[in-house]
Amino acid sequence: MKEWDKESLRNYLFDLIEMSYEYEHFQTVKQQNPIRAENAPLIKLIDDDISMLILLKDALEGKSWMVIVMISVKAFRETRITSYKMGADDFISKPIDLEEFLIKIERHLENKKLFDQSSMIDELTRVYNRGFFNDSILIFMNELSRNQRLSSLAMRDIDFFKKVNDTYGHPTVDMVLVEFVKYLKENVRQTDYVFRYGGEEFIILFSGATGDEGKIALEKILIGFSEKRFEVGGNSFSVPFSAGVFMVDESGMEKDLIIRAVDQALYEGKQKGRARVEYGKLDSFAQNKKKLHVSVINDDSIIRMMLTRCLVIWSFIMQNLI
């Protein structure tokens, strides 16, 4: 069974929805095709009244929302309960007030947006989390491929953070992290993105910046934040950081190699005495690494599946042996 992500499902169904629209309006003198908005919400309608479905579908598509039309049996209590158990967010009874219906749908979309945002935001620092970074780096790589818009990636790690934790405890650690992120957000551009990668590690995506530009920006932030003093229990201390920066200027670069390069630069900064920014480079292995594309061709689907799985496992083992 194929599992569809939302974008693939939207693209697959659009032509079908467009033909459905044309069929429903074949008597219209001037045909108005639905507008395909990028990232438009995808809404499912379930009803046994085709006329009502057409009315609601037109109203929703008037807001540039995409609609999947599903037809069910009569809306008995058992049907509603089954729908909720299967994941339905709402079941609207008849007669339908169209204005109320649209407002209710908008409310559901707003709630979903809040839920989506909560799943990509770090709870403590309120910046993007590691999961959202993994999605974002792929988007930036696609942008580089389409528009040749390079970016720089920086990884920062607060120096001697364990000592701060051991001396002052978790509440102070959390306070330092919050202040650290606040300073970062105040001193990067609106087009840059800050992510909490894990613990005291943070990543910044400098959109459209060269490696030198990213390094200069980091060094200015390092100087400014190192001057900041924290007062806890009558004691005063500062918290410098080390950082590595790497310029992403080739669309074919793999995410793991980019992270590896910037992480090595960060490690080099730690080895050279901390409180410094180092520029990362791909090592000789990474520069010579080529991606192997393999096609499995066989008329037996079971054989294809087995061979594909073996290749995936083999690839995983080789990556972890390197």
JSON list of C-alpha atoms in Angstrom, two decimals, residues 84-209:
[
{"chain": "A", "resi": 84, "resn": "TYR", "atom": "CA", "xyz": [-15.08, 10.57, 14.15]},
{"chain": "A", "resi": 85, "resn": "LYS", "atom": "CA", "xyz": [-13.38, 7.26, 14.95]},
{"chain": "A", "resi": 86, "resn": "MET", "atom": "CA", "xyz": [-11.75, 7.34, 11.52]},
{"chain": "A", "resi": 87, "resn": "GLY", "atom": "CA", "xyz": [-10.32, 10.81, 12.16]},
{"chain": "A", "resi": 88, "resn": "ALA", "atom": "CA", "xyz": [-13.00, 13.29, 11.05]},
{"chain": "A", "resi": 89, "resn": "ASP", "atom": "CA", "xyz": [-12.66, 16.67, 12.80]},
{"chain": "A", "resi": 90, "resn": "ASP", "atom": "CA", "xyz": [-16.29, 17.68, 12.37]},
{"chain": "A", "resi": 91, "resn": "PHE", "atom": "CA", "xyz": [-19.66, 16.52, 11.08]},
{"chain": "A", "resi": 92, "resn": "ILE", "atom": "CA", "xyz": [-21.96, 19.30, 9.89]},
{"chain": "A", "resi": 93, "resn": "SER", "atom": "CA", "xyz": [-25.69, 18.68, 10.07]},
{"chain": "A", "resi": 94, "resn": "LYS", "atom": "CA", "xyz": [-28.34, 19.90, 7.65]},
{"chain": "A", "resi": 95, "resn": "PRO", "atom": "CA", "xyz": [-29.77, 22.34, 6.81]},
{"chain": "A", "resi": 96, "resn": "ILE", "atom": "CA", "xyz": [-26.41, 24.03, 6.21]},
{"chain": "A", "resi": 97, "resn": "ASP", "atom": "CA", "xyz": [-25.86, 27.74, 6.75]},
{"chain": "A", "resi": 98, "resn": "LEU", "atom": "CA", "xyz": [-23.20, 28.46, 4.10]},
{"chain": "A", "resi": 99, "resn": "GLU", "atom": "CA", "xyz": [-21.65, 31.42, 5.94]},
{"chain": "A", "resi": 100, "resn": "GLU", "atom": "CA", "xyz": [-21.44, 29.47, 9.19]},
{"chain": "A", "resi": 101, "resn": "PHE", "atom": "CA", "xyz": [-20.01, 26.50, 7.29]},
{"chain": "A", "resi": 102, "resn": "LEU", "atom": "CA", "xyz": [-17.16, 28.56, 5.79]},
{"chain": "A", "resi": 103, "resn": "ILE", "atom": "CA", "xyz": [-16.33, 30.18, 9.14]},
{"chain": "A", "resi": 104, "resn": "LYS", "atom": "CA", "xyz": [-16.23, 26.77, 10.79]},
{"chain": "A", "resi": 105, "resn": "ILE", "atom": "CA", "xyz": [-13.87, 25.43, 8.13]},
{"chain": "A", "resi": 106, "resn": "GLU", "atom": "CA", "xyz": [-11.60, 28.47, 8.53]},
{"chain": "A", "resi": 107, "resn": "ARG", "atom": "CA", "xyz": [-11.50, 27.82, 12.27]},
{"chain": "A", "resi": 108, "resn": "HIS", "atom": "CA", "xyz": [-10.47, 24.21, 11.72]},
{"chain": "A", "resi": 109, "resn": "LEU", "atom": "CA", "xyz": [-7.69, 25.37, 9.37]},
{"chain": "A", "resi": 110, "resn": "GLU", "atom": "CA", "xyz": [-6.44, 27.90, 11.94]},
{"chain": "A", "resi": 111, "resn": "ASN", "atom": "CA", "xyz": [-6.33, 25.21, 14.63]},
{"chain": "A", "resi": 112, "resn": "LYS", "atom": "CA", "xyz": [-4.44, 22.88, 12.31]},
{"chain": "A", "resi": 113, "resn": "LYS", "atom": "CA", "xyz": [-1.93, 25.66, 11.53]},
{"chain": "A", "resi": 114, "resn": "LEU", "atom": "CA", "xyz": [-1.31, 26.18, 15.27]},
{"chain": "A", "resi": 115, "resn": "PHE", "atom": "CA", "xyz": [-0.82, 22.44, 15.72]},
{"chain": "A", "resi": 116, "resn": "ASP", "atom": "CA", "xyz": [1.63, 22.28, 12.82]},
{"chain": "A", "resi": 117, "resn": "GLN", "atom": "CA", "xyz": [3.60, 25.21, 14.24]},
{"chain": "A", "resi": 118, "resn": "SER", "atom": "CA", "xyz": [3.77, 23.61, 17.69]},
{"chain": "A", "resi": 119, "resn": "SER", "atom": "CA", "xyz": [5.30, 20.49, 16.18]},
{"chain": "A", "resi": 120, "resn": "MET", "atom": "CA", "xyz": [8.20, 22.42, 14.60]},
{"chain": "A", "resi": 121, "resn": "ILE", "atom": "CA", "xyz": [9.01, 24.85, 17.45]},
{"chain": "A", "resi": 122, "resn": "ASP", "atom": "CA", "xyz": [11.37, 24.08, 20.32]},
{"chain": "A", "resi": 123, "resn": "GLU", "atom": "CA", "xyz": [9.35, 24.38, 23.52]},
{"chain": "A", "resi": 124, "resn": "LEU", "atom": "CA", "xyz": [12.01, 26.17, 25.60]},
{"chain": "A", "resi": 125, "resn": "THR", "atom": "CA", "xyz": [13.69, 28.57, 23.19]},
{"chain": "A", "resi": 126, "resn": "ARG", "atom": "CA", "xyz": [10.77, 29.08, 20.76]},
{"chain": "A", "resi": 127, "resn": "VAL", "atom": "CA", "xyz": [12.95, 28.70, 17.68]},
{"chain": "A", "resi": 128, "resn": "TYR", "atom": "CA", "xyz": [12.61, 25.97, 15.06]},
{"chain": "A", "resi": 129, "resn": "ASN", "atom": "CA", "xyz": [13.54, 22.46, 16.17]},
{"chain": "A", "resi": 130, "resn": "ARG", "atom": "CA", "xyz": [15.76, 19.80, 14.62]},
{"chain": "A", "resi": 131, "resn": "GLY", "atom": "CA", "xyz": [12.92, 18.09, 12.80]},
{"chain": "A", "resi": 132, "resn": "PHE", "atom": "CA", "xyz": [11.96, 21.28, 11.00]},
{"chain": "A", "resi": 133, "resn": "PHE", "atom": "CA", "xyz": [15.62, 21.92, 10.16]},
{"chain": "A", "resi": 134, "resn": "ASN", "atom": "CA", "xyz": [15.76, 18.59, 8.32]},
{"chain": "A", "resi": 135, "resn": "ASP", "atom": "CA", "xyz": [12.81, 19.72, 6.19]},
{"chain": "A", "resi": 136, "resn": "SER", "atom": "CA", "xyz": [14.16, 23.26, 5.71]},
{"chain": "A", "resi": 137, "resn": "ILE", "atom": "CA", "xyz": [17.60, 22.24, 4.47]},
{"chain": "A", "resi": 138, "resn": "LEU", "atom": "CA", "xyz": [15.98, 20.26, 1.66]},
{"chain": "A", "resi": 139, "resn": "ILE", "atom": "CA", "xyz": [13.91, 23.30, 0.69]},
{"chain": "A", "resi": 140, "resn": "PHE", "atom": "CA", "xyz": [17.04, 25.47, 0.57]},
{"chain": "A", "resi": 141, "resn": "MET", "atom": "CA", "xyz": [18.84, 22.88, -1.54]},
{"chain": "A", "resi": 142, "resn": "ASN", "atom": "CA", "xyz": [15.93, 22.89, -4.01]},
{"chain": "A", "resi": 143, "resn": "GLU", "atom": "CA", "xyz": [16.07, 26.69, -4.11]},
{"chain": "A", "resi": 144, "resn": "LEU", "atom": "CA", "xyz": [19.80, 26.51, -4.84]},
{"chain": "A", "resi": 145, "resn": "SER", "atom": "CA", "xyz": [19.11, 24.09, -7.68]},
{"chain": "A", "resi": 146, "resn": "ARG", "atom": "CA", "xyz": [16.39, 26.30, -9.21]},
{"chain": "A", "resi": 147, "resn": "ASN", "atom": "CA", "xyz": [17.70, 29.82, -8.59]},
{"chain": "A", "resi": 148, "resn": "GLN", "atom": "CA", "xyz": [21.42, 29.31, -7.89]},
{"chain": "A", "resi": 149, "resn": "ARG", "atom": "CA", "xyz": [20.85, 31.05, -4.56]},
{"chain": "A", "resi": 150, "resn": "LEU", "atom": "CA", "xyz": [23.65, 29.90, -2.27]},
{"chain": "A", "resi": 151, "resn": "SER", "atom": "CA", "xyz": [23.42, 29.90, 1.51]},
{"chain": "A", "resi": 152, "resn": "SER", "atom": "CA", "xyz": [25.71, 29.42, 4.47]},
{"chain": "A", "resi": 153, "resn": "LEU", "atom": "CA", "xyz": [25.13, 27.08, 7.37]},
{"chain": "A", "resi": 154, "resn": "ALA", "atom": "CA", "xyz": [26.50, 27.74, 10.85]},
{"chain": "A", "resi": 155, "resn": "MET", "atom": "CA", "xyz": [26.54, 25.52, 13.92]},
{"chain": "A", "resi": 156, "resn": "ARG", "atom": "CA", "xyz": [27.13, 27.04, 17.37]},
{"chain": "A", "resi": 157, "resn": "ASP", "atom": "CA", "xyz": [27.87, 25.38, 20.63]},
{"chain": "A", "resi": 158, "resn": "ILE", "atom": "CA", "xyz": [28.09, 27.23, 23.95]},
{"chain": "A", "resi": 159, "resn": "ASP", "atom": "CA", "xyz": [31.54, 26.77, 25.52]},
{"chain": "A", "resi": 160, "resn": "PHE", "atom": "CA", "xyz": [31.91, 24.94, 28.86]},
{"chain": "A", "resi": 161, "resn": "PHE", "atom": "CA", "xyz": [28.16, 24.55, 29.09]},
{"chain": "A", "resi": 162, "resn": "LYS", "atom": "CA", "xyz": [28.42, 21.48, 31.33]},
{"chain": "A", "resi": 163, "resn": "LYS", "atom": "CA", "xyz": [30.38, 23.55, 33.86]},
{"chain": "A", "resi": 164, "resn": "VAL", "atom": "CA", "xyz": [27.56, 26.12, 33.92]},
{"chain": "A", "resi": 165, "resn": "ASN", "atom": "CA", "xyz": [25.06, 23.32, 34.48]},
{"chain": "A", "resi": 166, "resn": "ASP", "atom": "CA", "xyz": [27.09, 21.70, 37.25]},
{"chain": "A", "resi": 167, "resn": "THR", "atom": "CA", "xyz": [27.70, 25.03, 39.01]},
{"chain": "A", "resi": 168, "resn": "TYR", "atom": "CA", "xyz": [24.33, 26.75, 38.75]},
{"chain": "A", "resi": 169, "resn": "GLY", "atom": "CA", "xyz": [21.80, 24.03, 37.87]},
{"chain": "A", "resi": 170, "resn": "HIS", "atom": "CA", "xyz": [19.13, 23.48, 35.23]},
{"chain": "A", "resi": 171, "resn": "PRO", "atom": "CA", "xyz": [17.08, 26.67, 35.80]},
{"chain": "A", "resi": 172, "resn": "THR", "atom": "CA", "xyz": [20.16, 28.79, 35.09]},
{"chain": "A", "resi": 173, "resn": "VAL", "atom": "CA", "xyz": [21.00, 26.67, 32.04]},
{"chain": "A", "resi": 174, "resn": "ASP", "atom": "CA", "xyz": [17.50, 27.22, 30.65]},
{"chain": "A", "resi": 175, "resn": "MET", "atom": "CA", "xyz": [17.76, 30.95, 31.33]},
{"chain": "A", "resi": 176, "resn": "VAL", "atom": "CA", "xyz": [21.10, 31.15, 29.50]},
{"chain": "A", "resi": 177, "resn": "LEU", "atom": "CA", "xyz": [19.71, 29.26, 26.50]},
{"chain": "A", "resi": 178, "resn": "VAL", "atom": "CA", "xyz": [16.69, 31.56, 26.30]},
{"chain": "A", "resi": 179, "resn": "GLU", "atom": "CA", "xyz": [18.88, 34.67, 26.48]},
{"chain": "A", "resi": 180, "resn": "PHE", "atom": "CA", "xyz": [21.30, 33.19, 23.96]},
{"chain": "A", "resi": 181, "resn": "VAL", "atom": "CA", "xyz": [18.53, 32.60, 21.43]},
{"chain": "A", "resi": 182, "resn": "LYS", "atom": "CA", "xyz": [17.05, 36.02, 22.08]},
{"chain": "A", "resi": 183, "resn": "TYR", "atom": "CA", "xyz": [20.42, 37.60, 21.26]},
{"chain": "A", "resi": 184, "resn": "LEU", "atom": "CA", "xyz": [20.74, 35.49, 18.12]},
{"chain": "A", "resi": 185, "resn": "LYS", "atom": "CA", "xyz": [17.33, 36.49, 16.81]},
{"chain": "A", "resi": 186, "resn": "GLU", "atom": "CA", "xyz": [18.06, 40.17, 17.49]},
{"chain": "A", "resi": 187, "resn": "ASN", "atom": "CA", "xyz": [21.32, 40.03, 15.55]},
{"chain": "A", "resi": 188, "resn": "VAL", "atom": "CA", "xyz": [20.49, 38.03, 12.43]},
{"chain": "A", "resi": 189, "resn": "ARG", "atom": "CA", "xyz": [18.50, 39.15, 9.41]},
{"chain": "A", "resi": 190, "resn": "GLN", "atom": "CA", "xyz": [14.82, 38.47, 8.97]},
{"chain": "A", "resi": 191, "resn": "THR", "atom": "CA", "xyz": [15.73, 36.18, 6.07]},
{"chain": "A", "resi": 192, "resn": "ASP", "atom": "CA", "xyz": [17.92, 33.99, 8.31]},
{"chain": "A", "resi": 193, "resn": "TYR", "atom": "CA", "xyz": [16.64, 30.99, 10.25]},
{"chain": "A", "resi": 194, "resn": "VAL", "atom": "CA", "xyz": [17.62, 29.81, 13.74]},
{"chain": "A", "resi": 195, "resn": "PHE", "atom": "CA", "xyz": [17.18, 26.16, 14.78]},
{"chain": "A", "resi": 196, "resn": "ARG", "atom": "CA", "xyz": [17.87, 24.34, 18.04]},
{"chain": "A", "resi": 197, "resn": "TYR", "atom": "CA", "xyz": [19.76, 21.29, 16.85]},
{"chain": "A", "resi": 198, "resn": "GLY", "atom": "CA", "xyz": [20.13, 19.65, 20.25]},
{"chain": "A", "resi": 199, "resn": "GLY", "atom": "CA", "xyz": [21.08, 20.64, 23.80]},
{"chain": "A", "resi": 200, "resn": "GLU", "atom": "CA", "xyz": [23.23, 23.77, 23.54]},
{"chain": "A", "resi": 201, "resn": "GLU", "atom": "CA", "xyz": [23.82, 23.36, 19.79]},
{"chain": "A", "resi": 202, "resn": "PHE", "atom": "CA", "xyz": [22.11, 25.79, 17.43]},
{"chain": "A", "resi": 203, "resn": "ILE", "atom": "CA", "xyz": [22.13, 26.08, 13.65]},
{"chain": "A", "resi": 204, "resn": "ILE", "atom": "CA", "xyz": [21.69, 29.24, 11.61]},
{"chain": "A", "resi": 205, "resn": "LEU", "atom": "CA", "xyz": [20.82, 29.24, 7.93]},
{"chain": "A", "resi": 206, "resn": "PHE", "atom": "CA", "xyz": [22.20, 32.45, 6.44]},
{"chain": "A", "resi": 207, "resn": "SER", "atom": "CA", "xyz": [20.03, 32.71, 3.35]},
{"chain": "A", "resi": 208, "resn": "GLY", "atom": "CA", "xyz": [21.82, 34.11, 0.30]},
{"chain": "A", "resi": 209, "resn": "ALA", "atom": "CA", "xyz": [25.08, 34.67, 2.23]}
]
